[in-house]
Amino acid sequence: MVSKLFAHSSKALFRVFREEGGALWLREGQTQPNYLDCQFISNWEDISADGIRMSDATAKATFQVSDVLAIDPTRTGQLFRNDGRDKITVNGKTFIIESCSPDSHGWINVSLIGPIDGSS
């Protein structure tokens, strides 16, 4: 019963705290990007519980898995492609995808490299 009550809360919370303007997702082989809502952090750092920095600062974006699959349903196995094949543009800055990992709440966290191509 409780799970049904909060089934859509993750999506609602994401919509409230998303990045203004969202992101543009340019998929491998496409010429026109698609719009995606996202949460974006330009200088995200992974810090352990002991306060030790585990990674250098990098850009990170979070997307709803359902939004990604609505644009490209064939991407169920690998939502985003790295090695420069897919690109994300947020606030006029273009990034390439370093890695991505889905969580158990219907979100996917994407580590980004960039900005590239002189966008700053």
XYZ file of C-alpha atoms in Angstrom:
120
model
C 0.000 0.000 0.000
C 2.709 2.466 0.969
C 4.715 1.663 -2.175
C 1.714 2.597 -4.326
C 1.310 5.833 -2.408
C 4.897 6.936 -3.106
C 5.345 5.287 -6.509
C 5.425 8.605 -8.371
C 7.187 10.706 -5.719
C 10.626 10.133 -7.249
C 9.496 11.544 -10.590
C 7.726 14.489 -8.941
C 10.770 15.312 -6.814
C 12.990 15.162 -9.880
C 10.738 17.547 -11.817
C 10.792 20.112 -8.979
C 14.588 20.151 -8.530
C 15.701 19.764 -12.162
C 18.095 22.042 -14.038
C 16.430 25.089 -15.577
C 16.445 24.618 -19.330
C 17.369 20.949 -19.057
C 19.861 19.256 -21.335
C 20.185 18.487 -25.015
C 21.156 14.889 -25.780
C 22.893 14.314 -29.106
C 22.915 10.576 -29.747
C 25.424 8.733 -31.866
C 24.327 8.933 -35.511
C 21.803 11.750 -34.922
C 22.043 15.297 -36.290
C 19.421 16.933 -34.039
C 19.569 16.703 -30.219
C 16.630 15.754 -28.010
C 15.589 17.651 -24.862
C 15.876 15.890 -21.481
C 15.098 17.192 -17.993
C 18.132 16.797 -15.744
C 19.763 17.632 -12.459
C 23.238 19.031 -13.146
C 26.248 19.597 -10.880
C 29.234 21.246 -12.540
C 31.837 20.385 -9.859
C 30.773 17.104 -8.273
C 33.265 15.278 -6.045
C 32.996 11.772 -4.610
C 33.887 11.989 -0.892
C 34.070 8.942 1.394
C 32.425 8.769 4.814
C 35.860 9.503 6.320
C 36.083 12.761 4.372
C 38.627 11.484 1.861
C 38.205 12.746 -1.688
C 37.758 9.683 -3.922
C 37.745 11.462 -7.286
C 38.631 14.746 -8.918
C 35.869 17.277 -9.473
C 33.843 16.459 -12.546
C 30.496 17.424 -14.033
C 27.600 15.110 -13.279
C 24.040 14.939 -14.583
C 21.100 12.834 -13.432
C 18.256 11.835 -15.745
C 15.036 9.848 -15.383
C 15.431 6.453 -17.078
C 11.839 6.698 -18.346
C 12.640 10.020 -20.103
C 15.639 8.487 -21.879
C 13.670 5.413 -22.957
C 10.786 7.596 -24.199
C 13.211 9.174 -26.684
C 15.040 5.975 -27.664
C 13.393 2.716 -26.510
C 16.167 0.647 -28.122
C 18.640 1.844 -25.465
C 17.434 -0.469 -22.684
C 20.835 -2.166 -22.296
C 23.020 0.949 -22.475
C 21.161 4.229 -22.073
C 24.093 6.518 -22.851
C 27.145 5.690 -24.951
C 30.565 6.911 -23.895
C 33.836 7.465 -25.810
C 32.432 10.613 -27.434
C 29.584 8.797 -29.169
C 26.832 10.619 -27.218
C 27.059 14.252 -26.118
C 25.141 16.251 -23.515
C 24.744 20.047 -23.667
C 23.739 21.875 -20.476
C 23.611 25.672 -20.193
C 25.354 26.023 -23.562
C 28.274 23.776 -22.521
C 28.824 20.504 -24.384
C 30.137 17.446 -22.529
C 31.019 13.910 -23.544
C 29.956 10.981 -21.394
C 32.580 9.290 -19.260
C 30.355 6.728 -17.533
C 26.821 6.178 -16.332
C 25.142 4.088 -13.667
C 21.437 3.567 -13.016
C 20.106 3.446 -9.465
C 17.135 1.593 -8.032
C 14.831 4.634 -8.136
C 14.511 5.057 -11.908
C 17.327 7.590 -12.257
C 20.629 7.320 -14.106
C 23.737 9.198 -12.976
C 26.062 10.304 -15.755
C 29.661 11.452 -15.240
C 30.658 14.000 -17.862
C 33.960 15.204 -19.351
C 34.266 18.728 -20.611
C 33.171 21.190 -21.627
C 34.506 20.378 -25.082
C 34.770 22.226 -28.414
C 35.636 25.529 -26.800
C 32.273 25.857 -25.029
C 32.912 27.427 -21.640
